[in-house]
Coordinates of C-alpha atoms in Angstrom, one line a residue:
M191 CA 19.9 12.2 -14.8
D192 CA 17.2 10.3 -16.5
Y193 CA 13.5 10.4 -15.1
L194 CA 14.0 7.3 -12.9
D195 CA 17.1 8.9 -11.3
Q196 CA 15.0 12.0 -10.7
L197 CA 12.2 10.1 -9.1
E198 CA 14.6 8.1 -7.0
S199 CA 16.3 11.3 -5.8
E200 CA 13.0 12.9 -4.9
A201 CA 11.9 9.8 -2.9
I202 CA 15.2 9.5 -1.1
H203 CA 15.0 13.2 -0.2
I204 CA 11.5 12.7 1.2
L205 CA 12.5 9.8 3.4
R206 CA 15.5 11.8 4.8
E207 CA 13.1 14.6 5.5
V208 CA 11.0 12.2 7.5
A209 CA 13.9 11.1 9.5
G210 CA 14.9 14.7 10.2
Q211 CA 11.5 16.1 11.0
F212 CA 9.8 13.3 13.0
E213 CA 10.6 11.6 16.2
R214 CA 8.8 8.2 15.7
P215 CA 8.1 7.4 12.1
A216 CA 7.2 3.9 10.6
L217 CA 7.3 2.6 7.2
L218 CA 4.0 0.7 6.3
F219 CA 5.1 -2.6 4.6
S220 CA 2.8 -5.2 3.2
G221 CA 5.0 -7.2 0.9
G222 CA 3.5 -5.6 -2.2
K223 CA 5.5 -4.1 -5.0
D224 CA 5.1 -0.4 -3.8
S225 CA 6.2 -1.0 -0.2
I226 CA 9.0 -3.3 -1.5
T227 CA 10.2 -0.3 -3.7
L228 CA 10.0 1.9 -0.6
V229 CA 12.3 -0.4 1.4
H230 CA 14.7 -0.5 -1.6
L231 CA 14.7 3.3 -1.5
A232 CA 15.2 3.4 2.2
L233 CA 18.2 1.1 1.9
K234 CA 19.8 3.6 -0.5
A235 CA 18.8 6.5 1.8
F236 CA 20.2 5.2 5.1
R237 CA 22.7 2.3 4.5
P238 CA 25.2 1.5 5.9
G239 CA 23.3 2.6 9.0
K240 CA 20.0 1.1 10.2
F241 CA 16.7 2.5 9.2
P242 CA 15.4 5.3 11.5
F243 CA 12.0 3.7 11.6
P244 CA 10.6 0.1 12.0
L245 CA 8.6 -1.6 9.2
L246 CA 4.9 -2.0 10.1
H247 CA 2.2 -4.2 8.6
I248 CA -1.4 -4.2 9.5
D249 CA -2.6 -7.7 8.8
T250 CA -6.3 -8.4 8.0
G251 CA -5.8 -12.1 8.3
H252 CA -6.9 -12.4 4.7
N253 CA -3.6 -11.5 3.0
F254 CA -2.0 -13.6 0.2
Q255 CA 0.4 -16.1 1.9
E256 CA 2.9 -15.4 -0.9
A257 CA 3.0 -11.8 0.1
L258 CA 3.4 -12.5 3.9
D259 CA 6.2 -15.0 3.3
F260 CA 8.0 -12.4 1.1
R261 CA 7.4 -9.7 3.9
D262 CA 9.0 -11.8 6.5
E263 CA 11.9 -13.0 4.3
L264 CA 12.8 -9.4 3.2
A265 CA 12.7 -8.0 6.7
N266 CA 14.9 -10.9 8.0
R267 CA 17.4 -10.4 5.0
I268 CA 17.9 -6.7 5.7
G269 CA 17.9 -7.0 9.5
E270 CA 15.2 -4.5 10.1
R271 CA 12.5 -4.6 12.8
L272 CA 9.1 -5.6 11.5
I273 CA 6.0 -4.9 13.7
V274 CA 2.8 -6.8 12.7
R275 CA -0.6 -6.0 14.2
Y276 CA -3.7 -8.0 13.4
V277 CA -7.2 -6.8 12.5
E278 CA -8.6 -10.0 14.1
D279 CA -7.2 -8.9 17.4
T280 CA -8.8 -5.6 17.0
I281 CA -12.2 -7.2 16.1
R282 CA -12.0 -9.3 19.3
I283 CA -10.8 -6.6 21.7
K284 CA -13.0 -3.8 20.5
K285 CA -15.9 -6.1 19.7
L286 CA -16.3 -4.8 16.3
K287 CA -18.8 -6.2 13.9
E288 CA -17.1 -7.9 11.0
P289 CA -18.8 -7.2 7.6
T290 CA -20.9 -10.0 6.2
G291 CA -22.5 -10.7 2.9
R292 CA -21.6 -11.3 -0.7
N293 CA -18.6 -9.0 -0.9
A294 CA -17.7 -8.6 2.8
T295 CA -14.2 -7.4 3.4
R296 CA -12.1 -6.5 6.5
N297 CA -10.2 -3.9 4.5
G298 CA -12.0 -1.0 6.1
L299 CA -11.5 -2.4 9.6
Q300 CA -7.7 -1.9 9.1
T301 CA -8.3 1.7 10.0
F302 CA -9.1 0.8 13.6
T303 CA -5.9 -1.4 14.0
L304 CA -3.7 1.2 12.4
L305 CA -5.0 4.0 14.7
D306 CA -4.5 1.8 17.7
T307 CA -1.0 0.9 16.6
I308 CA -0.1 4.6 16.0
E309 CA -1.3 5.3 19.6
E310 CA 0.6 2.2 21.0
F311 CA 3.9 3.2 19.6
E312 CA 3.3 7.0 19.5
F313 CA 4.1 7.2 15.7
D314 CA 4.0 10.7 14.5
A315 CA 4.6 9.7 10.8
C316 CA 3.7 6.8 8.7
I317 CA 5.4 6.2 5.3
G318 CA 3.2 4.7 2.6
G319 CA 3.6 3.5 -1.0
A320 CA 0.4 5.3 -2.3
R321 CA 0.7 7.0 -5.7
R322 CA -1.3 9.8 -7.3
D323 CA -2.1 7.7 -10.5
E324 CA -3.9 5.0 -8.5
E325 CA -7.1 6.8 -7.7
K326 CA -8.6 10.2 -7.7
A327 CA -8.7 10.8 -4.0
R328 CA -5.0 9.9 -3.8
A329 CA -4.3 12.2 -6.8
K330 CA -5.2 15.3 -4.6
E331 CA -3.4 14.3 -1.5
R332 CA 0.0 15.9 -0.7
V333 CA 3.2 14.1 -0.1
F334 CA 3.1 15.1 3.6
S335 CA -0.6 14.4 4.4
V336 CA -1.6 15.8 7.9
R337 CA -4.2 13.7 9.8
D338 CA -5.9 15.0 13.0
E339 CA -5.9 13.2 16.4
F340 CA -8.6 10.8 15.1
G341 CA -6.5 9.9 12.0
S342 CA -9.0 11.8 9.7
W343 CA -7.9 13.4 6.4
D344 CA -9.4 16.7 5.6
P345 CA -8.8 17.7 1.9
K346 CA -9.2 21.4 2.9
R347 CA -6.3 21.2 5.3
Q348 CA -3.7 20.3 2.6
R349 CA -0.5 22.3 2.9
P350 CA 1.4 23.9 0.0
E351 CA 4.5 22.0 -1.0
L352 CA 6.4 24.5 -3.1
W353 CA 10.0 23.9 -4.3
N354 CA 9.9 20.4 -2.6
L355 CA 9.6 22.1 0.9
Y356 CA 7.7 19.8 3.2
N357 CA 6.1 21.0 6.5
G358 CA 5.9 18.3 9.1
R359 CA 4.9 20.5 12.0
I360 CA 2.0 19.0 13.8
H361 CA 0.2 19.3 17.2
K362 CA 0.4 16.6 19.9
G363 CA -1.8 13.6 18.9
E364 CA -1.9 14.4 15.1
N365 CA 0.2 12.4 12.7
V366 CA 1.4 12.6 9.1
R367 CA 1.1 10.1 6.3
V368 CA 4.1 10.4 3.9
F369 CA 4.1 9.2 0.3
P370 CA 7.6 9.3 -1.1
I371 CA 6.6 7.8 -4.5
S372 CA 3.5 9.8 -4.9
N373 CA 4.6 11.3 -8.2
W374 CA 5.5 7.8 -9.7
T375 CA 3.1 5.9 -12.0
E376 CA 2.6 2.0 -12.0
L377 CA 4.9 2.0 -15.1
D378 CA 7.6 4.0 -13.4
V379 CA 7.6 1.4 -10.4
W380 CA 7.9 -1.5 -12.8
N381 CA 10.7 0.3 -14.9
Y382 CA 12.5 1.0 -11.5
I383 CA 12.1 -2.7 -10.3
Q384 CA 13.6 -3.8 -13.5
R385 CA 16.5 -1.4 -13.5
E386 CA 17.3 -2.1 -9.8
N387 CA 16.7 -5.9 -10.1
I388 CA 14.3 -5.8 -7.1
A389 CA 12.8 -9.2 -6.3
L390 CA 9.0 -9.5 -6.0
P391 CA 6.4 -12.1 -4.8
S392 CA 5.4 -14.6 -7.6
L393 CA 1.9 -13.3 -7.4
Y394 CA 2.9 -10.4 -9.7
F395 CA 3.7 -12.7 -12.6
A396 CA 1.6 -15.0 -14.7
H397 CA 0.8 -18.3 -13.1
E398 CA -2.1 -20.8 -13.2
R399 CA -4.6 -20.5 -10.4
E400 CA -8.1 -21.7 -9.4
L401 CA -10.4 -18.6 -9.4
L402 CA -14.0 -17.7 -8.8
V403 CA -15.8 -15.5 -11.4
R404 CA -18.0 -13.0 -9.5
D405 CA -19.6 -9.9 -11.0
G406 CA -17.2 -10.3 -13.9
K407 CA -14.0 -10.3 -11.7
L408 CA -11.6 -13.1 -11.2
M409 CA -11.3 -13.6 -7.4
A410 CA -8.9 -15.9 -5.6
T411 CA -10.2 -18.9 -3.8
A412 CA -7.0 -19.1 -1.5
G413 CA -7.5 -19.6 2.2
G414 CA -11.3 -20.0 1.7
V415 CA -11.8 -16.2 2.3
I416 CA -14.4 -15.9 -0.4
K417 CA -17.3 -18.4 -0.1
P418 CA -18.7 -19.5 -3.5
E419 CA -22.3 -18.7 -4.1
A420 CA -24.8 -20.2 -6.5
D421 CA -24.2 -17.8 -9.4
D422 CA -20.4 -18.0 -9.1
Q423 CA -18.3 -20.0 -11.5
L424 CA -15.1 -21.9 -10.5
V425 CA -12.5 -21.7 -13.3
T426 CA -8.8 -22.2 -13.7
R427 CA -6.9 -19.5 -15.6
T428 CA -3.5 -18.1 -16.1
V429 CA -3.4 -14.7 -14.3
R430 CA -1.3 -12.3 -12.4
F431 CA -2.1 -9.6 -9.8
R432 CA -1.5 -6.0 -10.6
T433 CA -2.0 -5.0 -6.9
V434 CA -1.7 -7.3 -3.9
G435 CA -4.2 -6.4 -1.2
D436 CA -6.8 -8.3 0.9
I437 CA -7.9 -11.5 -0.9
S438 CA -11.6 -10.6 -0.4
C439 CA -11.3 -7.4 -2.5
T440 CA -8.4 -8.0 -4.9
A441 CA -9.2 -9.4 -8.3
A442 CA -6.7 -11.1 -10.7
S443 CA -6.0 -10.1 -14.3
E444 CA -5.9 -12.6 -17.1
S445 CA -2.2 -12.4 -18.4
E446 CA 0.6 -14.4 -19.8
A447 CA 3.2 -11.9 -18.6
G448 CA 5.7 -14.1 -16.8
T449 CA 8.8 -11.7 -17.0
L450 CA 9.5 -8.1 -16.2
D451 CA 9.7 -7.2 -19.8
A452 CA 6.3 -8.8 -20.5
V453 CA 4.7 -7.1 -17.5
I454 CA 6.1 -3.7 -18.6
A455 CA 4.7 -4.2 -22.1
E456 CA 1.3 -5.2 -20.7
I457 CA 1.2 -2.0 -18.6
Q458 CA 2.2 0.2 -21.4
A459 CA -0.8 -1.2 -23.4
T460 CA -3.4 -0.8 -20.6
R461 CA -5.8 2.2 -20.3
I462 CA -7.1 1.5 -16.8
S463 CA -5.4 1.9 -13.4
E464 CA -4.6 -1.0 -11.3
R465 CA -7.0 -0.2 -8.5
G466 CA -9.7 0.7 -11.2
E467 CA -9.3 -2.8 -12.6
T468 CA -8.8 -5.0 -9.6
R469 CA -9.8 -3.4 -6.4
M470 CA -13.4 -4.1 -5.5
D471 CA -13.3 -2.0 -2.3
D472 CA -12.7 1.2 -4.5
Q473 CA -15.9 0.4 -6.5
L474 CA -18.4 0.5 -3.7
S475 CA -19.0 4.1 -4.5
E476 CA -17.6 7.1 -6.5
A477 CA -16.0 8.4 -3.2
A478 CA -15.1 5.1 -1.6
M479 CA -11.4 5.9 -1.2
E480 CA -11.9 9.4 0.0
D481 CA -14.5 8.3 2.6
R482 CA -12.1 5.8 4.0
K483 CA -9.3 8.3 4.2
K484 CA -11.5 10.7 6.0
G485 CA -12.1 7.9 8.5
G486 CA -8.3 7.3 9.0
Y487 CA -7.4 4.8 6.2
F488 CA -3.8 4.7 4.8

């Protein structure tokens, strides 16, 4: 077995552990490369049967249309159930105050919608595509990450995971976030995508796009989510997106990488993580991701 076979085998084992240990799991699926990889792994783990869980997307209303179209197409193609819940509905029903200002984003409000959806469907496990190389808070999180009845993550409650043994025992009201590709790197994901010939949204490859230069970052103008201000500059550049999140907090990277080989070569040469380079929400403070996780974030 080469290292990709080992990573694949581990991820499939974890997915089957979820199916065996939990009554109502769900797979968080946004149409991004990591969740698309998870769906591919789930196909290997459970076909020719159906998935023992639905696909779930928490839609901020500010997602890239290319990713949403790909999400719907893939769910239809494989014949699996897709549940979509909208942050806009949560804002209206709970009368939440939507962030305003220069770099306002709904990203943090996803937590409210996610927790409501977990309660609505009584999900006891949510499978996500987070990886330890992305960000330091994720680096110290276990594969089976226990959340309390409020969805909060306590780093001091991490369970040992010796010899690939995973403890999914929880009390009523608690749930577990599960990360089958936690030990993968960005480069591993791309090498696996190439090996398995996995289709991706066009956003991940070089294309020409109108962008707004703000605080040194190239931000998409799609959908009018980001409103230009006096010191912003509108430009047209050839870019790609290393990570596909909310338009309001996801920056593009200048790139000529239009093929898988070119993308892989580009990642091999980089010295900064995808979230470190392109995710504005992680740069609000040193502990931005950890604080969101403690509040119930993915």
